[in-house]
Coordinates of C-alpha atoms in Angstrom, one line a residue:
X1 CA 177.1 103.7 -68.3
X2 CA 174.9 103.7 -65.2
X3 CA 172.0 105.3 -67.1
X4 CA 172.3 102.7 -69.9
X5 CA 172.5 99.8 -67.4
X6 CA 169.4 101.2 -65.6
X7 CA 167.5 101.4 -68.8
X8 CA 168.5 97.9 -69.9
X9 CA 167.5 96.6 -66.4
X10 CA 164.1 98.2 -66.7
X11 CA 163.7 96.7 -70.2
X12 CA 164.5 93.3 -68.8
X13 CA 162.1 93.8 -66.0
X14 CA 159.4 94.6 -68.6
X15 CA 160.0 91.2 -70.3
X16 CA 162.6 92.1 -73.0
X17 CA 165.1 89.3 -72.3
X18 CA 167.1 90.1 -75.4
X19 CA 168.8 93.1 -73.7
X20 CA 172.3 92.9 -72.2
X21 CA 174.5 95.4 -70.4
X22 CA 177.8 96.3 -72.1
X23 CA 180.6 94.7 -70.1
X24 CA 183.4 97.0 -71.0
X25 CA 186.4 96.1 -68.8
X26 CA 185.6 92.8 -67.1
X27 CA 188.4 93.5 -64.6
X28 CA 186.5 96.4 -63.0
X29 CA 183.8 96.2 -60.4
X30 CA 181.3 97.6 -63.0
X31 CA 182.4 95.1 -65.5
X32 CA 181.9 92.3 -63.1
X33 CA 178.4 93.5 -62.2
X34 CA 177.5 93.7 -65.8
X35 CA 178.8 90.2 -66.5
X36 CA 176.8 88.9 -63.5
X37 CA 173.7 90.7 -64.7
X38 CA 174.0 89.3 -68.2
X39 CA 174.6 85.8 -66.9
X40 CA 171.5 86.1 -64.8
X41 CA 169.4 87.2 -67.8
X42 CA 170.9 84.4 -69.9
X43 CA 169.7 81.9 -67.3
X44 CA 166.2 83.5 -67.1
X45 CA 165.9 83.5 -70.8
X46 CA 167.0 79.9 -71.0
X47 CA 164.5 78.9 -68.3
X48 CA 161.7 80.8 -69.9
X49 CA 162.4 79.3 -73.3
X50 CA 162.4 75.8 -71.8
X51 CA 159.1 76.6 -70.0
X52 CA 157.5 77.8 -73.3
X53 CA 158.7 74.7 -75.1
X54 CA 157.4 72.5 -72.4
X55 CA 154.0 74.2 -72.5
X56 CA 153.9 74.0 -76.3
X57 CA 154.7 70.3 -76.1
X58 CA 152.0 69.8 -73.4
X59 CA 149.4 71.6 -75.6
X60 CA 150.5 69.5 -78.7
X61 CA 150.2 66.3 -76.6
X62 CA 146.8 67.3 -75.3
X63 CA 145.6 68.1 -78.9
X64 CA 146.9 64.7 -80.1
X65 CA 145.1 62.9 -77.3
X66 CA 141.9 64.8 -78.0
X67 CA 142.0 63.8 -81.7
X68 CA 143.0 60.3 -80.7
X69 CA 140.0 59.9 -78.3
X70 CA 137.6 61.4 -80.9
X71 CA 138.9 59.0 -83.6
X72 CA 138.7 56.1 -81.3
X73 CA 135.2 56.9 -80.3
X74 CA 134.2 57.1 -83.9
X75 CA 135.8 53.8 -84.7
X76 CA 134.2 52.0 -81.8
X77 CA 130.8 53.5 -82.5
X78 CA 130.6 51.7 -85.9
X79 CA 130.7 48.1 -84.6
X80 CA 128.6 49.1 -81.6
X81 CA 125.9 50.4 -83.9
X82 CA 126.0 47.3 -86.0
X83 CA 125.8 45.0 -82.9
X84 CA 122.9 47.1 -81.5
X85 CA 121.0 47.0 -84.8
X86 CA 121.3 43.2 -85.2
X87 CA 120.5 42.6 -81.5
X88 CA 117.3 44.7 -81.9
X89 CA 116.4 42.8 -85.1
X90 CA 116.8 39.5 -83.2
X91 CA 114.8 40.8 -80.1
X92 CA 111.9 41.8 -82.3
X93 CA 111.8 38.4 -83.9
X94 CA 112.4 40.0 -87.4
X95 CA 115.6 38.0 -88.1
X96 CA 114.9 35.3 -90.7
X97 CA 118.5 34.1 -90.6
X98 CA 119.4 33.8 -86.9
X99 CA 122.8 32.1 -87.5
X100 CA 123.7 35.0 -89.9
X101 CA 122.7 37.6 -87.3
X102 CA 124.7 35.9 -84.6
X103 CA 127.7 35.6 -86.9
X104 CA 127.5 39.3 -87.7
X105 CA 127.3 40.2 -84.0
X106 CA 130.3 37.9 -83.2
X107 CA 132.3 39.4 -86.1
X108 CA 131.7 42.9 -85.0
X109 CA 132.6 42.0 -81.4
X110 CA 135.8 40.5 -82.6
X111 CA 136.6 43.6 -84.6
X112 CA 136.0 45.7 -81.5
X113 CA 138.4 43.5 -79.5
X114 CA 141.1 43.9 -82.1
X115 CA 140.5 47.7 -82.2
X116 CA 140.7 48.0 -78.4
X117 CA 144.0 45.9 -78.3
X118 CA 145.5 48.2 -81.0
X119 CA 144.4 51.3 -79.1
X120 CA 146.0 50.0 -75.9
X121 CA 149.2 49.2 -77.7
X122 CA 149.4 52.7 -79.1
X123 CA 148.6 54.2 -75.7
X124 CA 151.5 52.2 -74.2
X125 CA 153.9 53.3 -76.9
X126 CA 152.8 57.0 -76.5
X127 CA 153.6 56.7 -72.8
X128 CA 157.0 55.3 -73.8
X129 CA 156.6 52.2 -71.6
X130 CA 159.6 50.0 -71.8
X131 CA 159.7 47.0 -74.1
X132 CA 161.1 43.6 -73.2
X133 CA 164.5 44.1 -74.8
X134 CA 166.9 41.2 -75.6
X135 CA 169.1 40.1 -78.5
X136 CA 166.8 39.2 -81.4
X137 CA 167.6 37.3 -84.6
X138 CA 165.7 39.4 -87.2
X139 CA 165.9 36.6 -89.8
X140 CA 164.2 34.2 -87.4
X141 CA 161.4 36.7 -86.7
X142 CA 160.8 37.3 -90.4
X143 CA 160.9 33.6 -91.3
X144 CA 158.3 32.8 -88.6
X145 CA 156.1 35.7 -89.8
X146 CA 156.3 34.5 -93.5
X147 CA 155.6 30.9 -92.5
X148 CA 152.5 32.0 -90.6
X149 CA 151.3 34.2 -93.5
X150 CA 151.7 31.3 -95.9
X151 CA 149.4 29.2 -93.7
X152 CA 146.7 31.9 -93.2
X153 CA 146.8 33.1 -96.8
X154 CA 147.6 30.1 -98.9
X155 CA 146.4 31.8 -102.1
X156 CA 149.2 34.3 -102.0
X157 CA 152.8 33.2 -103.0
X158 CA 155.0 34.8 -100.3
X159 CA 158.7 34.6 -101.0
X160 CA 161.6 35.2 -98.6
X161 CA 164.9 36.6 -99.8
X162 CA 168.0 36.8 -97.6
X163 CA 171.3 38.6 -98.1
X164 CA 173.5 38.5 -94.9
X165 CA 176.8 39.6 -96.5
X166 CA 177.7 41.7 -93.4
X167 CA 176.8 39.0 -90.8
X168 CA 173.8 37.9 -88.9
X169 CA 171.0 40.4 -88.4
X170 CA 170.9 40.5 -84.6
X171 CA 169.3 43.5 -83.0
X172 CA 168.5 44.5 -79.4
X173 CA 164.8 44.5 -79.3
X174 CA 161.5 43.0 -78.3
X175 CA 161.0 39.8 -80.4
X176 CA 157.2 39.8 -79.8
X177 CA 156.8 43.4 -81.0
X178 CA 159.1 43.0 -83.9
X179 CA 157.0 40.0 -85.0
X180 CA 154.0 42.2 -84.7
X181 CA 155.7 44.7 -87.1
X182 CA 156.2 41.9 -89.7
X183 CA 152.7 40.5 -89.2
X184 CA 151.1 43.9 -89.8
X185 CA 153.2 44.6 -92.9
X186 CA 152.6 41.2 -94.4
X187 CA 148.8 41.4 -93.6
X188 CA 148.7 44.9 -95.2
X189 CA 150.5 43.6 -98.3
X190 CA 148.1 40.7 -98.7
X191 CA 145.1 42.8 -98.0
X192 CA 145.9 45.3 -100.7
X193 CA 147.1 42.8 -103.3
X194 CA 144.7 41.5 -105.9
X195 CA 144.6 38.1 -107.6
X196 CA 147.9 37.1 -109.1
X197 CA 149.9 39.6 -107.1
X198 CA 153.1 38.5 -105.3
X199 CA 154.4 39.3 -101.8
X200 CA 158.0 39.1 -100.8
X201 CA 159.8 39.6 -97.5
X202 CA 163.5 40.4 -97.5
X203 CA 166.3 40.5 -94.8
X204 CA 169.7 42.0 -95.5
X205 CA 172.7 43.4 -93.6
X206 CA 174.2 46.1 -96.0
X207 CA 177.3 46.6 -93.9
X208 CA 176.4 50.0 -92.4
X209 CA 175.5 48.7 -88.9
X210 CA 171.9 48.1 -89.7
X211 CA 169.5 45.2 -90.4
X212 CA 167.1 46.0 -93.2
X213 CA 163.7 44.3 -93.6
X214 CA 161.6 44.8 -96.7
X215 CA 158.0 43.8 -97.5
X216 CA 157.2 44.1 -101.2
X217 CA 153.9 43.5 -103.0
X218 CA 153.0 43.7 -106.7
X219 CA 149.5 44.9 -105.8
X220 CA 147.5 48.0 -106.7
X221 CA 150.0 50.5 -105.2
X222 CA 149.2 53.9 -103.7
X223 CA 149.1 57.4 -104.9
X224 CA 151.3 60.2 -103.5
X225 CA 148.7 61.5 -101.0
X226 CA 148.2 58.0 -99.6
X227 CA 152.0 57.4 -99.3
X228 CA 152.3 60.6 -97.3
X229 CA 149.5 59.7 -94.9
X230 CA 149.7 55.9 -94.7
X231 CA 151.2 55.9 -91.2
X232 CA 148.5 58.2 -89.8
X233 CA 146.2 56.7 -87.2
X234 CA 142.9 55.5 -88.5
X235 CA 143.8 56.5 -92.1
X236 CA 142.5 54.1 -94.7
X237 CA 143.4 54.3 -98.4
X238 CA 140.3 52.4 -99.2
X239 CA 137.7 52.9 -96.5
X240 CA 135.2 50.2 -97.6
X241 CA 137.8 47.5 -98.4
X242 CA 139.7 48.0 -95.1
X243 CA 136.5 47.7 -93.0
X244 CA 135.3 44.7 -94.9
X245 CA 138.7 43.0 -94.4
X246 CA 138.6 43.7 -90.7
X247 CA 141.3 46.4 -90.7
X248 CA 141.3 49.0 -87.8
X249 CA 143.3 51.6 -89.6
X250 CA 145.9 51.4 -86.9
X251 CA 148.2 48.6 -88.2
X252 CA 150.7 50.8 -89.9
X253 CA 150.6 53.4 -87.2
X254 CA 151.6 50.7 -84.7
X255 CA 154.4 49.6 -87.1
X256 CA 155.9 53.0 -87.1
X257 CA 155.6 53.5 -83.3
X258 CA 157.2 50.1 -82.7
X259 CA 160.0 50.6 -85.1
X260 CA 160.8 54.1 -83.6
X261 CA 160.7 52.5 -80.1
X262 CA 163.5 50.2 -81.4
X263 CA 165.6 53.2 -82.6
X264 CA 164.8 52.4 -86.2
X265 CA 163.0 53.9 -89.2
X266 CA 160.3 52.7 -91.5
X267 CA 159.7 54.1 -95.1
X268 CA 157.4 53.4 -97.9
X269 CA 157.6 53.6 -101.7
X270 CA 154.7 52.9 -104.0
X271 CA 153.4 53.3 -107.5
X272 CA 149.9 52.9 -108.7
X273 CA 149.5 49.7 -110.6
X274 CA 153.0 48.5 -109.8
X275 CA 153.1 47.8 -106.1
X276 CA 154.4 48.9 -102.7
X277 CA 157.6 48.5 -100.7
X278 CA 157.9 49.0 -97.0
X279 CA 161.5 49.2 -95.6
X280 CA 162.3 48.8 -91.9
X281 CA 165.8 49.7 -90.8
X282 CA 167.0 48.7 -87.4
X283 CA 170.4 49.2 -85.7
X284 CA 172.4 46.1 -85.2
X285 CA 173.7 45.1 -81.7
X286 CA 173.1 42.5 -79.1
X287 CA 172.7 45.1 -76.4
X288 CA 171.4 48.6 -76.0
X289 CA 173.7 51.5 -76.6

């Protein structure tokens, strides 16, 4: 027994934390020592495992940040290059349409401003900074977003469907950020819908303790690869169209981060040539749990 215990102790000292000393009779002094030894190894193994997990998380976080900074630098470089080019054109006196040049510079500057705001928002969400939480009427938020979209995009018929069979859709959340979720989803639906397409927002309480918000469009739809990647940061299904429309490639990433911060989920279903449906599910409740 003593030789076996000594061998196991040596193995543990060498880093094999899977070894344990046979306890035998726990009522004896030898059994008590074996039990104490095994308990100590259990705690060392648990602590070592937690340290490894923490280090792995830190490495993953560092890698995400590295990719994020690289992507952000690339995205900022594009409007900066455009601004620099038009400014040089104007400085050399080669610009025949000065107003057009100034409009392009202003447009690119605005796009940079939107991109920076989106980057700051994602950084705050990554750092899990607290939101301004209070009871929020989801129907009121969706209604306001739909009304605003109708004003800014009068060529698109935007419908609103409501089914509150299980009561009012009140959640504990940040009204401003939930409005941002709806604004981004509606803007995305309009941006990727062609002439004659329809957009619809829906709110319902299915009776399972959640409020469900949907944004549906009958636009071009997405293929399977795009559906799987649509919430990735800086991912664009149509690179040229998104840039021309002023998209930063961060809108849907922000949607997902904000929904998750509210304890909810967001899903997407799409079919090419048929359309796309985004579904946001939020837990009901007038206060946090």
